[in-house]
Structures are given as C-alpha cells and as structure tokens.
Amino acid sequence: QARPLGSFCLVTLTETTQGASEFRTEGDFLIGGLFNIHEDENPQFYQIPEVLQCSSKPFYGSSYRRFQLMRFSIEEINNSSSLLPGVTLGYNIFDHCSDTQNIPGIFNILSGKDPIDPWATRHGNVTKVTAVVGAFTSPVTRTVAPLFMPSHIPLISYGASSSIFSQKLNYPSFLRTVHPNKDVVDVIVHMLQHFQWQWVAFLHIDNDYGNDGRNVFMKMIQDKDICLAYTKKLDENTNYTTIFKQIQIQNIQVIIVFATERVAENVIEFAIEMNVTNKTWIAVDAWSLNKKIPKLSGIRNIGTVIGVAEPDVTIPGFNKFIRALEIENQPGEFCNQFCNCSDLNRSEIVRAENSFNFPVYAAVHAIAHALHNTLQCGDKKCHKNSTSPHMVLSELKRSNFSLLDHTIEFDRNGDPRFGTFNIIFWNSSGEAEVVGVHKFQPSSHFSVNESKIQWHNSAQVPSSVCSSECQPGFRKSLVGIHKCCFKCVICPSSTYINSSEDQYTCLSCDETEWSPEASTACNKRVVEFVPFEDAIAVVIMVGTVCLVGLCLLTSVLFGLNFNTPVVRSAGGPMCFLVLGCLSLSSISVFFFFVKPDVASCILRYFPFLLFFTVCLACFVVRSFQIVSIFKIVTHYPSLHRLWVRYHGQWLVVLTAFILQGTLLLIMYTSAPPQPYSNSLWHKDKTILICELNLKVYSASIALFCFLCFLCFVFSYMGKELPKNYNEAKAITFCLILLILTWIVFATVYILYKGKYIHAVNASAILCSLYSFLTWYFLPKCFIIIFRPEKNTQEYFQGLIKTYNITNN
C-alpha cells in the first residue's frame, strides 16, 4: 500500500555474529528479518539513534512511532522466556530515502558484512538474513521484493496493500499483515451501498498503490448500482482547480481519496482554499487517522469526512517503552544524511497517529513464532541452532497463533485472515470517532451506527446520485455512458418491470395475464365464456327447444292435413324437409355455451350452414314455383313441363346440399375453426372464442348469400300475386327478417367485445330459424286450425280466377 514516504531507517533483523549492526541510508522504513543465532551467543548491538530525522525529507511522527514499535517488539521477544528461549534477535536499520542509494544496502543485508561480487563463484548460501519485515509502501516493496524472492527469503509487509503482491508466481515468499486493497475497497463499496451513494469521484495517488486501488474499485462496482463519475491521478503536477471545477459541474457529492497522508493533505488543503463545501469525503486507511488534517482551519466547511481505518489495538508496555527513550539532541550524520533531532519529544511520539501499529507488531511476532517452530523450541530451550529462510517461510505460511485477541493466520496468497476495519467519522472536535465496523471472518459483515454521524447539511444522509430513482413501474432509459444517469419511462399496460432483476426493460405479461400502466407485477386474467348455466344461455336454449317443438307440432299438423290446399300450396312434401332442416340447424345453438374446443367450434357453424342452406334452397324452389304457377306456365309452358317431369325442385335442393356439404368438408378439413383466447378485447379478461377464418369459408358463405339473393328475386317477382294468399310475400318478409337479423349481429359484433358475443351469435341463428318458422309456417297453421273455410279447393280456385280476370 502506498504509504507516506518516511525518513526513517529501514530496520532489518540480521544475524550478528560479530555483535554489531549496520545502519545505512538505503530507503524507506523497513523492518528486517529474523534469523537463526547460536544459543550460546549473546550478540552485542551498536546503540541505535532514537531520532532519525533526515533533513531532506518531511518528518512523519506516525512512521517514527512504527519504527520504535518494531524495536519494542524485538526487545519484548528477546526478553520472553517462552518465545525463542535462549535465542536473541539482531537487526540492522536503514532509512529508505532513495532507491539509488539504498539498493547497495539491501545487497549488504543479503550478503552479511561482505559486498556481493556478481562475478564470483557462489559457495553455499551467501545470505545472512533470515526474514525481512517491510516495506511500508507498495512502490518501495515492488522495488526491493525481487531481491529477496529468488532465495525465498520471507518478506512480510505491514503496509504494502497492492493486489500485485497476491500473485505467488512473482512473489512466492511475500506475506503481509495488512489487508490488500481489495478488502479496503470492499469496505468502501459496502459504505456506498449502505448510504445509497451512486455518483462518486475517485481521486488516487499516481503510483502502484493508487492505480491498483482504482482498478480494484472499477472492477468491484461493475455489477452494482455505483458509477465512477470522475477519476483523476494525483501527483506533484496536479491542477486541483480543474479537478474541483469538474466535480462541481458533474454535481458529485461524494469524493473518495485513495492516497497517502502527504497527498491527502494537499487535496484537503486545496479544497479548503478553493471553498469546496458540503461534500462527503471518504478516507482510506492510509490517512483516515491523520492528526494534522482534522485540525486545519476551515476543515468543517468542506463537509463530512468518514473513512476506513485499522482498529486501534493497544500494545501493552509500548507507551512505557517510549517514555523510557533517551532522546539524542545533538545533530549529526546518520544514514548518510544530516539529522537534527532537537525538536522531538516523547509526548509527540505517544500522540502520533497509531495506524498500522498492530500490523508491525504482528509481523515481528509472526517471524518469531516461525523461528520458534523451525528451531523446534520448547518452554526452556530450542533443539536446533540453525535454519534457512525457506524453512522459516514454510512455517510462516502455516502460522496459527494468538496475539492480543487476534488469531494470526495467512491465506494461500499470503494475505491476512485476521483483523477488521473500523468505520470512522471526523467529529467536530477533530477526533476520529468509530461509528461502525467491517468484519472479514468468519464472513463479511458491515455495520454502521448512523446516529453517531453528524452530517454537514442536516441529520439526513446526503445524497449523491446522477438521476433520482424511478418510481415503481418505471424503467430506466440510459442517458450517456453511465448506468446511473437515466430518465424514467413508464411501463405501458400489459407489461411490468422487475427492478430486482432488470431495471431497464419492461417485460411483457403472459397471454393469461394483464397489468395496468406502471406495474411491477402481472395479474391473472379472468377467463370468460358463456356456460350452460348462464341465465341468457338458458333462455336461448329454451327458445331453441321451443323451436324444435314447434317444428315437430307443425310437422304433425301438416301431416294430418297433408292433402289440404294450404299444405299443398306451402310446398307439400318439401315442408317436412324444411321443418326438419330448421330443427337440425338449431343444433348449432347448443354448442355456443360450452368451453370452446375444436369439436364445439366445428359444431357451432357446420349444422347451421349445411341444413339452413337446404332450407334456403327449398324456399328458392318454392318462390320459383309460385312465380311459375301464375306467370311462367302461361308464357313458357314447355319449360314448366320439363320442370315437373324431371322433378326440378328436388334437383335444385339436392345440388345445393351436395355443393354446400362439399365446400364445408373441404374447408373444415383444411382450416377448421380453432378455439382462441382473445386477450385484445379486454385488458383484464380473456374471452374464449372460436376463431373462424372468413377467407377460407368465403365460398360457403357466398353460396349461402347467392341462395338468399335468388330467393329474394323470385319472391319479388311474385309481388303482384293474389293479395289474400301470397306465398311469395311471406317468403320475402322472412328473407327481410333474416337479412336484418345478421345486420344487427354484425353491428353488435363490431361494437360489443365481451363474452356474450357468443350469445348474440346463437341468438342470430335462432332468430334466422324463427323468421321462417313464424312468418311462413305458423300463419298456415293458423288457417288450418282457426280458418278452415280458407283451406278449401274452392277458395283457392276463386283466388286464382279473380287474379286471372284482373290481369287479363
């Protein structure tokens, strides 16, 4: 993790067979490694200067505190009777102020007291170092780590959090006691989700630590409702004016600063200077516990600062150790630099930021426990007096010991399995107040007490979104490249949106479902058809039964009076055919009141179309015969004789029957009417109907209409026949009723969309049948029963004689 570049000597725990430690100005603060020393040796160390302030670099009390904590840890282990009994640890200290100056010092760590000769023949293991603790920052660690990896010398960092170090192929002997960037970013993402912040800026230092943090953050928010509205690398040439203007233009209210203490100080100082107000700042663990920034003048104006921080773990005896230090106040040369330590006192060290203290403490103790196991140490002594770095590395990977209520373990990538993160809030006193916690073990758990946070605007959590959330039933339509910027579009009827799965698409309901506008779910459609027990269905079916009964009674009456003039003039034997076909046509009515299937759909139309065609053919013949009696016989007697000789009336009826039957057979075979669930008429209902393709049945309907036309023509030709008894007029009136019936049905079918359209269709069929029964047959039944004087041969002959005299 890219931490602030301190000015303190890199401390390396090395073998000290000659009782001396070396101090070199090789770079950043780095705790060295533990090694195997002989039990009978009591190494002597040069006195370590207590203050290592390099004049060319800024002084960081937090880094110096960690340096002293490392010394305290080693002294604690050397004074322990249970850990490494009889073994004393030695170390070298280096200040990693410059890579170019410090790399030779790293080589000296590897080789002991002798410089490395790249042309010399290697004899045995030239390294004297057992393990190394450090470095603090990701860039420095990435620089020095390759020097230790070939020899599998354990390198345990307490601050380098870049993800690259989890790649064991490149860093096989690297471990760390600080959580990697992915864990820090995971806490930040949990924080953003908890407070529903979607529109954020990510400012990061331009090095391995910051760039890796940005990449991890971008990858982690890909499948979440969080958008990276703005990101910018920070370095010594950064134009903060441009950055904050862009943040203001994009209306970003939450700013993540993934940087070191030094860079974070620059960001906040410029924000105060440029009067950036009412923002929410998220600090990472590198600067969230900084003591200087919360004390800056005007810090309250920038908004609210919350962040992620290492827990404050109290190290027993450490403060006492600090107070016992003897401060060297004389200026002098140290780490190849001029140091002046006259302005440092013990209280400043105690009050310094205590972040990453426990990782330092855990790193040193992890090496000590690994050595303890490698040397096969018991309660009083160790059974081995030598070891090698790779053996220590093996034990480090298997670490499992308790330290200050923490179980120290590493996963297969060398990352810690222990520890938590605190969620902190900078209160009005400038203190980092703990308001929540994020635990990693045994499972990830994030919690925060919002009541402890004093937001800059009010008690309400500030908002940071590009577009406000859509109301239920509205879908998101993206505006621009960010998924957080959208407009809300209402979902139309018969669609719904499931925001938990897809916020951008209105899904269509199934055919059996419906929904109004702005729906989040579909409702089941009510399935409707007219059943037998429906009141209207009962009335129509009773009417149908009555029609069949009347046809039967009429047939009986005509049979009893078969030789009378009324029956003979009505058609004689053909009357029984017509009455029978009327009865058979009525069968269709009953199948309109069952749940549609293929069979019922066929029987709704087939009997009516076939048998009513026979009825029409009979009336065509009867109309022609009436006209023939009064007009054609006189003018065309030979034509009349042929008609009678070859039974023309029956040939016409039979031809119509065969032709219609053939057409219906072909059409019902090729395209039978199908049951159809009509969901177009009503949004909340499904009407079960029979779908009839009128184009397919056009030939049959055309024959039906053609017979009606012929019947009407012949009937009209007989309009001047005897007034008192005119069959043609009766047939004409029946045809007019028939035509009116189907015109009314067509009008209703167009205007009315409901389940009772079946009842209307059945009523049209029934009315068609009743029109001929009531206006053609029942008047004749009336004459037979109530006016028998008109049912005589003399009466009919008188009508004909009167007609002939009038027209002659």
PDB file of C-alpha atoms in Angstrom, residues 211-457:
ATOM      1  CA  ASN A 211      -3.633   2.829  -9.571  1.00  0.00           C
ATOM      2  CA  ASP A 212      -4.333  -0.602  -8.161  1.00  0.00           C
ATOM      3  CA  GLY A 213      -6.983   0.845  -5.829  1.00  0.00           C
ATOM      4  CA  ARG A 214      -8.738   2.492  -8.772  1.00  0.00           C
ATOM      5  CA  ASN A 215      -8.643  -0.693 -10.857  1.00  0.00           C
ATOM      6  CA  VAL A 216      -9.997  -2.796  -7.996  1.00  0.00           C
ATOM      7  CA  PHE A 217     -12.733  -0.233  -7.342  1.00  0.00           C
ATOM      8  CA  MET A 218     -13.802  -0.121 -11.003  1.00  0.00           C
ATOM      9  CA  LYS A 219     -13.930  -3.900 -11.180  1.00  0.00           C
ATOM     10  CA  MET A 220     -15.876  -4.222  -7.934  1.00  0.00           C
ATOM     11  CA  ILE A 221     -18.641  -1.758  -8.911  1.00  0.00           C
ATOM     12  CA  GLN A 222     -19.272  -3.234 -12.361  1.00  0.00           C
ATOM     13  CA  ASP A 223     -22.318  -5.215 -11.264  1.00  0.00           C
ATOM     14  CA  LYS A 224     -23.504  -2.706  -8.668  1.00  0.00           C
ATOM     15  CA  ASP A 225     -25.550   0.500  -8.826  1.00  0.00           C
ATOM     16  CA  ILE A 226     -22.462   2.649  -8.346  1.00  0.00           C
ATOM     17  CA  CYS A 227     -20.913   4.826 -11.030  1.00  0.00           C
ATOM     18  CA  LEU A 228     -17.441   6.254 -11.195  1.00  0.00           C
ATOM     19  CA  ALA A 229     -18.391   9.724 -12.378  1.00  0.00           C
ATOM     20  CA  TYR A 230     -14.893  11.140 -12.279  1.00  0.00           C
ATOM     21  CA  THR A 231     -11.398   9.814 -11.574  1.00  0.00           C
ATOM     22  CA  LYS A 232      -8.055  11.598 -11.532  1.00  0.00           C
ATOM     23  CA  LYS A 233      -4.459  10.685 -10.780  1.00  0.00           C
ATOM     24  CA  LEU A 234      -2.727  12.873  -8.212  1.00  0.00           C
ATOM     25  CA  ASP A 235       0.929  13.823  -8.382  1.00  0.00           C
ATOM     26  CA  GLU A 236       3.145  16.853  -7.819  1.00  0.00           C
ATOM     27  CA  ASN A 237       1.827  18.494 -11.002  1.00  0.00           C
ATOM     28  CA  THR A 238      -1.872  18.060 -10.284  1.00  0.00           C
ATOM     29  CA  ASN A 239      -4.133  21.006 -11.111  1.00  0.00           C
ATOM     30  CA  TYR A 240      -6.622  20.885  -8.243  1.00  0.00           C
ATOM     31  CA  THR A 241      -8.605  23.824  -9.607  1.00  0.00           C
ATOM     32  CA  THR A 242      -9.579  21.813 -12.670  1.00  0.00           C
ATOM     33  CA  ILE A 243     -10.420  18.769 -10.551  1.00  0.00           C
ATOM     34  CA  PHE A 244     -12.805  20.549  -8.202  1.00  0.00           C
ATOM     35  CA  LYS A 245     -14.454  22.512 -11.016  1.00  0.00           C
ATOM     36  CA  GLN A 246     -15.191  19.267 -12.831  1.00  0.00           C
ATOM     37  CA  ILE A 247     -16.563  17.692  -9.660  1.00  0.00           C
ATOM     38  CA  GLN A 248     -18.836  20.693  -9.204  1.00  0.00           C
ATOM     39  CA  ILE A 249     -20.008  20.626 -12.846  1.00  0.00           C
ATOM     40  CA  GLN A 250     -20.923  16.940 -12.581  1.00  0.00           C
ATOM     41  CA  ASN A 251     -22.718  17.522  -9.266  1.00  0.00           C
ATOM     42  CA  ILE A 252     -20.671  14.888  -7.456  1.00  0.00           C
ATOM     43  CA  GLN A 253     -21.282  14.917  -3.714  1.00  0.00           C
ATOM     44  CA  VAL A 254     -19.070  12.004  -2.595  1.00  0.00           C
ATOM     45  CA  ILE A 255     -15.295  12.065  -3.112  1.00  0.00           C
ATOM     46  CA  ILE A 256     -13.060   9.062  -2.413  1.00  0.00           C
ATOM     47  CA  VAL A 257      -9.427   9.991  -1.798  1.00  0.00           C
ATOM     48  CA  PHE A 258      -7.265   6.894  -2.232  1.00  0.00           C
ATOM     49  CA  ALA A 259      -3.895   8.371  -1.397  1.00  0.00           C
ATOM     50  CA  THR A 260      -1.123   8.713   1.175  1.00  0.00           C
ATOM     51  CA  GLU A 261      -1.049  11.152   4.059  1.00  0.00           C
ATOM     52  CA  ARG A 262       1.042  13.693   2.170  1.00  0.00           C
ATOM     53  CA  VAL A 263      -1.161  13.679  -0.946  1.00  0.00           C
ATOM     54  CA  ALA A 264      -4.357  13.658   1.114  1.00  0.00           C
ATOM     55  CA  GLU A 265      -3.149  16.725   2.973  1.00  0.00           C
ATOM     56  CA  ASN A 266      -2.649  18.511  -0.340  1.00  0.00           C
ATOM     57  CA  VAL A 267      -6.151  17.555  -1.539  1.00  0.00           C
ATOM     58  CA  ILE A 268      -7.892  18.802   1.605  1.00  0.00           C
ATOM     59  CA  GLU A 269      -5.800  21.985   1.811  1.00  0.00           C
ATOM     60  CA  PHE A 270      -6.693  22.885  -1.789  1.00  0.00           C
ATOM     61  CA  ALA A 271     -10.356  22.051  -1.132  1.00  0.00           C
ATOM     62  CA  ILE A 272     -10.385  24.473   1.787  1.00  0.00           C
ATOM     63  CA  GLU A 273      -8.548  27.101  -0.236  1.00  0.00           C
ATOM     64  CA  MET A 274     -10.977  26.797  -3.184  1.00  0.00           C
ATOM     65  CA  ASN A 275     -14.005  26.881  -0.861  1.00  0.00           C
ATOM     66  CA  VAL A 276     -15.247  23.403  -1.792  1.00  0.00           C
ATOM     67  CA  THR A 277     -18.191  22.910   0.556  1.00  0.00           C
ATOM     68  CA  ASN A 278     -20.801  20.376   1.592  1.00  0.00           C
ATOM     69  CA  LYS A 279     -19.134  17.290   0.199  1.00  0.00           C
ATOM     70  CA  THR A 280     -18.800  13.843   1.696  1.00  0.00           C
ATOM     71  CA  TRP A 281     -15.178  12.698   1.784  1.00  0.00           C
ATOM     72  CA  ILE A 282     -14.212   9.035   2.129  1.00  0.00           C
ATOM     73  CA  ALA A 283     -10.737   8.483   3.575  1.00  0.00           C
ATOM     74  CA  VAL A 284      -8.806   5.255   3.196  1.00  0.00           C
ATOM     75  CA  ASP A 285      -6.762   3.715   5.987  1.00  0.00           C
ATOM     76  CA  ALA A 286      -3.593   5.494   4.797  1.00  0.00           C
ATOM     77  CA  TRP A 287      -4.832   8.859   6.100  1.00  0.00           C
ATOM     78  CA  SER A 288      -8.134   8.343   7.905  1.00  0.00           C
ATOM     79  CA  LEU A 289      -6.412   8.611  11.324  1.00  0.00           C
ATOM     80  CA  ASN A 290      -4.242  11.584  10.332  1.00  0.00           C
ATOM     81  CA  LYS A 291      -3.815  14.011  13.231  1.00  0.00           C
ATOM     82  CA  LYS A 292      -2.945  17.101  11.213  1.00  0.00           C
ATOM     83  CA  ILE A 293      -5.767  17.379   8.658  1.00  0.00           C
ATOM     84  CA  PRO A 294      -8.697  17.499  11.164  1.00  0.00           C
ATOM     85  CA  LYS A 295      -7.028  20.498  12.826  1.00  0.00           C
ATOM     86  CA  LEU A 296      -6.782  22.573   9.637  1.00  0.00           C
ATOM     87  CA  SER A 297      -8.567  25.885   9.664  1.00  0.00           C
ATOM     88  CA  GLY A 298     -11.788  25.673   7.660  1.00  0.00           C
ATOM     89  CA  ILE A 299     -11.913  21.862   7.690  1.00  0.00           C
ATOM     90  CA  ARG A 300     -15.550  21.950   8.831  1.00  0.00           C
ATOM     91  CA  ASN A 301     -16.587  23.794   5.664  1.00  0.00           C
ATOM     92  CA  ILE A 302     -15.582  21.057   3.246  1.00  0.00           C
ATOM     93  CA  GLY A 303     -18.332  18.745   4.541  1.00  0.00           C
ATOM     94  CA  THR A 304     -18.283  15.372   6.269  1.00  0.00           C
ATOM     95  CA  VAL A 305     -15.261  13.083   6.431  1.00  0.00           C
ATOM     96  CA  ILE A 306     -15.790   9.398   7.044  1.00  0.00           C
ATOM     97  CA  GLY A 307     -13.361   6.641   6.327  1.00  0.00           C
ATOM     98  CA  VAL A 308     -11.836   3.223   6.753  1.00  0.00           C
ATOM     99  CA  ALA A 309      -9.242   2.697   9.467  1.00  0.00           C
ATOM    100  CA  GLU A 310      -7.201  -0.029  11.082  1.00  0.00           C
ATOM    101  CA  PRO A 311      -8.541  -0.762  14.575  1.00  0.00           C
ATOM    102  CA  ASP A 312      -6.729   0.931  17.449  1.00  0.00           C
ATOM    103  CA  VAL A 313      -5.100  -2.048  19.171  1.00  0.00           C
ATOM    104  CA  THR A 314      -3.366  -1.175  22.447  1.00  0.00           C
ATOM    105  CA  ILE A 315       0.118  -2.708  22.622  1.00  0.00           C
ATOM    106  CA  PRO A 316       0.810  -3.412  26.329  1.00  0.00           C
ATOM    107  CA  GLY A 317       4.020  -1.762  27.559  1.00  0.00           C
ATOM    108  CA  PHE A 318       4.686   0.261  24.415  1.00  0.00           C
ATOM    109  CA  ASN A 319       3.928   3.709  25.867  1.00  0.00           C
ATOM    110  CA  LYS A 320       6.156   2.915  28.816  1.00  0.00           C
ATOM    111  CA  PHE A 321       8.880   1.934  26.361  1.00  0.00           C
ATOM    112  CA  ILE A 322       8.527   5.284  24.559  1.00  0.00           C
ATOM    113  CA  ARG A 323       8.701   7.287  27.775  1.00  0.00           C
ATOM    114  CA  ALA A 324      11.926   5.479  28.695  1.00  0.00           C
ATOM    115  CA  LEU A 325      13.666   6.579  25.487  1.00  0.00           C
ATOM    116  CA  GLU A 326      16.742   8.796  25.781  1.00  0.00           C
ATOM    117  CA  ILE A 327      16.464  11.408  23.078  1.00  0.00           C
ATOM    118  CA  GLU A 328      19.687  12.316  21.354  1.00  0.00           C
ATOM    119  CA  ASN A 329      19.595  16.084  20.893  1.00  0.00           C
ATOM    120  CA  GLN A 330      22.969  16.514  19.246  1.00  0.00           C
ATOM    121  CA  PRO A 331      22.917  16.988  15.457  1.00  0.00           C
ATOM    122  CA  GLY A 332      24.995  14.564  13.456  1.00  0.00           C
ATOM    123  CA  GLU A 333      25.323  12.417  10.357  1.00  0.00           C
ATOM    124  CA  PHE A 334      23.201   9.303  10.213  1.00  0.00           C
ATOM    125  CA  CYS A 335      22.041   7.146   7.265  1.00  0.00           C
ATOM    126  CA  ASN A 336      24.335   9.264   5.105  1.00  0.00           C
ATOM    127  CA  GLN A 337      22.229  12.332   5.866  1.00  0.00           C
ATOM    128  CA  PHE A 338      22.445  15.185   8.275  1.00  0.00           C
ATOM    129  CA  CYS A 339      19.900  14.765  11.089  1.00  0.00           C
ATOM    130  CA  ASN A 340      18.753  17.322  13.643  1.00  0.00           C
ATOM    131  CA  CYS A 341      16.536  15.736  16.293  1.00  0.00           C
ATOM    132  CA  SER A 342      16.425  18.593  18.782  1.00  0.00           C
ATOM    133  CA  ASP A 343      12.695  19.337  18.222  1.00  0.00           C
ATOM    134  CA  LEU A 344      11.361  15.834  19.032  1.00  0.00           C
ATOM    135  CA  ASN A 345       9.989  14.792  22.426  1.00  0.00           C
ATOM    136  CA  ARG A 346       8.420  11.678  23.889  1.00  0.00           C
ATOM    137  CA  SER A 347       4.859  13.057  24.101  1.00  0.00           C
ATOM    138  CA  GLU A 348       4.801  13.718  20.365  1.00  0.00           C
ATOM    139  CA  ILE A 349       5.691  10.104  19.698  1.00  0.00           C
ATOM    140  CA  VAL A 350       2.922   8.886  22.014  1.00  0.00           C
ATOM    141  CA  ARG A 351       0.362  11.213  20.412  1.00  0.00           C
ATOM    142  CA  ALA A 352       1.413  10.369  16.865  1.00  0.00           C
ATOM    143  CA  GLU A 353      -1.013   8.539  14.580  1.00  0.00           C
ATOM    144  CA  ASN A 354      -1.123   4.905  15.596  1.00  0.00           C
ATOM    145  CA  SER A 355      -2.339   3.337  12.347  1.00  0.00           C
ATOM    146  CA  PHE A 356      -0.604   0.133  11.211  1.00  0.00           C
ATOM    147  CA  ASN A 357       0.897  -0.395  14.644  1.00  0.00           C
ATOM    148  CA  PHE A 358      -0.621  -3.816  15.117  1.00  0.00           C
ATOM    149  CA  PRO A 359       0.485  -4.999  11.612  1.00  0.00           C
ATOM    150  CA  VAL A 360       4.085  -4.116  12.593  1.00  0.00           C
ATOM    151  CA  TYR A 361       3.717  -5.910  15.896  1.00  0.00           C
ATOM    152  CA  ALA A 362       2.085  -8.936  14.207  1.00  0.00           C
ATOM    153  CA  ALA A 363       4.785  -9.133  11.507  1.00  0.00           C
ATOM    154  CA  VAL A 364       7.653  -9.319  14.005  1.00  0.00           C
ATOM    155  CA  HIS A 365       5.821 -11.872  16.161  1.00  0.00           C
ATOM    156  CA  ALA A 366       4.917 -13.979  13.105  1.00  0.00           C
ATOM    157  CA  ILE A 367       8.616 -14.279  12.242  1.00  0.00           C
ATOM    158  CA  ALA A 368       9.454 -15.063  15.856  1.00  0.00           C
ATOM    159  CA  HIS A 369       6.827 -17.833  16.017  1.00  0.00           C
ATOM    160  CA  ALA A 370       8.009 -19.244  12.691  1.00  0.00           C
ATOM    161  CA  LEU A 371      11.571 -19.333  14.006  1.00  0.00           C
ATOM    162  CA  HIS A 372      10.328 -20.851  17.238  1.00  0.00           C
ATOM    163  CA  ASN A 373       8.747 -23.725  15.297  1.00  0.00           C
ATOM    164  CA  THR A 374      11.653 -24.082  12.872  1.00  0.00           C
ATOM    165  CA  LEU A 375      14.199 -24.339  15.702  1.00  0.00           C
ATOM    166  CA  GLN A 376      11.918 -26.823  17.491  1.00  0.00           C
ATOM    167  CA  CYS A 377      11.834 -24.660  20.605  1.00  0.00           C
ATOM    168  CA  GLY A 378      10.191 -25.785  23.811  1.00  0.00           C
ATOM    169  CA  ASP A 379       9.434 -23.940  27.021  1.00  0.00           C
ATOM    170  CA  LYS A 380      13.074 -23.618  28.085  1.00  0.00           C
ATOM    171  CA  LYS A 381      15.297 -24.096  25.046  1.00  0.00           C
ATOM    172  CA  CYS A 382      15.448 -24.707  21.303  1.00  0.00           C
ATOM    173  CA  HIS A 383      16.594 -28.077  19.984  1.00  0.00           C
ATOM    174  CA  LYS A 384      18.132 -26.705  16.781  1.00  0.00           C
ATOM    175  CA  ASN A 385      20.592 -23.896  16.361  1.00  0.00           C
ATOM    176  CA  SER A 386      20.388 -23.197  12.628  1.00  0.00           C
ATOM    177  CA  THR A 387      17.774 -22.764   9.953  1.00  0.00           C
ATOM    178  CA  SER A 388      17.299 -21.354   6.461  1.00  0.00           C
ATOM    179  CA  PRO A 389      14.939 -18.709   5.069  1.00  0.00           C
ATOM    180  CA  HIS A 390      12.810 -21.173   3.099  1.00  0.00           C
ATOM    181  CA  MET A 391      12.177 -23.217   6.269  1.00  0.00           C
ATOM    182  CA  VAL A 392      11.072 -20.060   8.066  1.00  0.00           C
ATOM    183  CA  LEU A 393       8.841 -19.249   5.066  1.00  0.00           C
ATOM    184  CA  SER A 394       7.144 -22.643   5.292  1.00  0.00           C
ATOM    185  CA  GLU A 395       6.365 -22.078   8.953  1.00  0.00           C
ATOM    186  CA  LEU A 396       5.139 -18.547   8.272  1.00  0.00           C
ATOM    187  CA  LYS A 397       2.605 -19.823   5.751  1.00  0.00           C
ATOM    188  CA  ARG A 398       1.301 -22.208   8.435  1.00  0.00           C
ATOM    189  CA  SER A 399       1.113 -19.511  11.111  1.00  0.00           C
ATOM    190  CA  ASN A 400      -1.673 -20.006  13.622  1.00  0.00           C
ATOM    191  CA  PHE A 401      -1.134 -18.311  16.990  1.00  0.00           C
ATOM    192  CA  SER A 402      -2.955 -15.851  19.223  1.00  0.00           C
ATOM    193  CA  LEU A 403      -1.737 -12.306  19.636  1.00  0.00           C
ATOM    194  CA  LEU A 404      -3.721  -9.700  21.592  1.00  0.00           C
ATOM    195  CA  ASP A 405      -7.064 -11.468  20.988  1.00  0.00           C
ATOM    196  CA  HIS A 406      -6.277 -11.998  17.282  1.00  0.00           C
ATOM    197  CA  THR A 407      -5.545 -15.311  15.627  1.00  0.00           C
ATOM    198  CA  ILE A 408      -2.659 -14.689  13.233  1.00  0.00           C
ATOM    199  CA  GLU A 409      -3.127 -16.680  10.014  1.00  0.00           C
ATOM    200  CA  PHE A 410      -2.339 -16.201   6.321  1.00  0.00           C
ATOM    201  CA  ASP A 411      -4.226 -17.457   3.298  1.00  0.00           C
ATOM    202  CA  ARG A 412      -2.594 -19.127   0.291  1.00  0.00           C
ATOM    203  CA  ASN A 413      -1.787 -15.707  -1.205  1.00  0.00           C
ATOM    204  CA  GLY A 414      -0.003 -14.576   1.936  1.00  0.00           C
ATOM    205  CA  ASP A 415      -2.809 -12.181   2.863  1.00  0.00           C
ATOM    206  CA  PRO A 416      -4.037 -11.989   6.464  1.00  0.00           C
ATOM    207  CA  ARG A 417      -7.064 -13.925   7.646  1.00  0.00           C
ATOM    208  CA  PHE A 418      -7.347 -11.812  10.749  1.00  0.00           C
ATOM    209  CA  GLY A 419      -8.344  -8.267  11.559  1.00  0.00           C
ATOM    210  CA  THR A 420     -11.225  -5.900  10.980  1.00  0.00           C
ATOM    211  CA  PHE A 421     -11.733  -2.368   9.723  1.00  0.00           C
ATOM    212  CA  ASN A 422     -13.320   0.439  11.706  1.00  0.00           C
ATOM    213  CA  ILE A 423     -15.661   2.935  10.092  1.00  0.00           C
ATOM    214  CA  ILE A 424     -14.633   6.323  11.451  1.00  0.00           C
ATOM    215  CA  PHE A 425     -16.144   9.803  11.376  1.00  0.00           C
ATOM    216  CA  TRP A 426     -14.250  13.041  11.969  1.00  0.00           C
ATOM    217  CA  ASN A 427     -16.344  14.730  14.630  1.00  0.00           C
ATOM    218  CA  SER A 428     -16.488  18.425  15.461  1.00  0.00           C
ATOM    219  CA  SER A 429     -13.572  18.035  17.884  1.00  0.00           C
ATOM    220  CA  GLY A 430     -11.314  16.793  15.120  1.00  0.00           C
ATOM    221  CA  GLU A 431     -11.186  13.268  16.507  1.00  0.00           C
ATOM    222  CA  ALA A 432     -11.707  10.082  14.513  1.00  0.00           C
ATOM    223  CA  GLU A 433     -14.784   8.611  16.170  1.00  0.00           C
ATOM    224  CA  VAL A 434     -15.590   4.962  15.497  1.00  0.00           C
ATOM    225  CA  VAL A 435     -19.148   4.657  14.131  1.00  0.00           C
ATOM    226  CA  GLY A 436     -19.083   1.197  12.581  1.00  0.00           C
ATOM    227  CA  VAL A 437     -17.116  -1.930  11.833  1.00  0.00           C
ATOM    228  CA  HIS A 438     -16.466  -4.276   8.933  1.00  0.00           C
ATOM    229  CA  LYS A 439     -15.561  -7.852   9.813  1.00  0.00           C
ATOM    230  CA  PHE A 440     -13.993 -10.333   7.416  1.00  0.00           C
ATOM    231  CA  GLN A 441     -14.084 -13.515   9.453  1.00  0.00           C
ATOM    232  CA  PRO A 442     -15.889 -15.847   9.600  1.00  0.00           C
ATOM    233  CA  SER A 443     -17.921 -14.000   6.937  1.00  0.00           C
ATOM    234  CA  SER A 444     -18.073 -10.437   5.635  1.00  0.00           C
ATOM    235  CA  HIS A 445     -20.260  -8.212   7.815  1.00  0.00           C
ATOM    236  CA  PHE A 446     -20.720  -4.440   7.584  1.00  0.00           C
ATOM    237  CA  SER A 447     -22.498  -2.350  10.216  1.00  0.00           C
ATOM    238  CA  VAL A 448     -22.623   1.368  10.996  1.00  0.00           C
ATOM    239  CA  ASN A 449     -24.419   3.462  13.595  1.00  0.00           C
ATOM    240  CA  GLU A 450     -25.751   6.400  11.579  1.00  0.00           C
ATOM    241  CA  SER A 451     -26.960   8.218  14.683  1.00  0.00           C
ATOM    242  CA  LYS A 452     -23.336   8.963  15.637  1.00  0.00           C
ATOM    243  CA  ILE A 453     -22.609  10.729  12.364  1.00  0.00           C
ATOM    244  CA  GLN A 454     -23.223  14.477  12.217  1.00  0.00           C
ATOM    245  CA  TRP A 455     -23.786  15.218   8.546  1.00  0.00           C
ATOM    246  CA  HIS A 456     -22.746  18.591   7.157  1.00  0.00           C
ATOM    247  CA  ASN A 457     -26.196  19.537   5.828  1.00  0.00           C
TER     248      ASN A 457
END
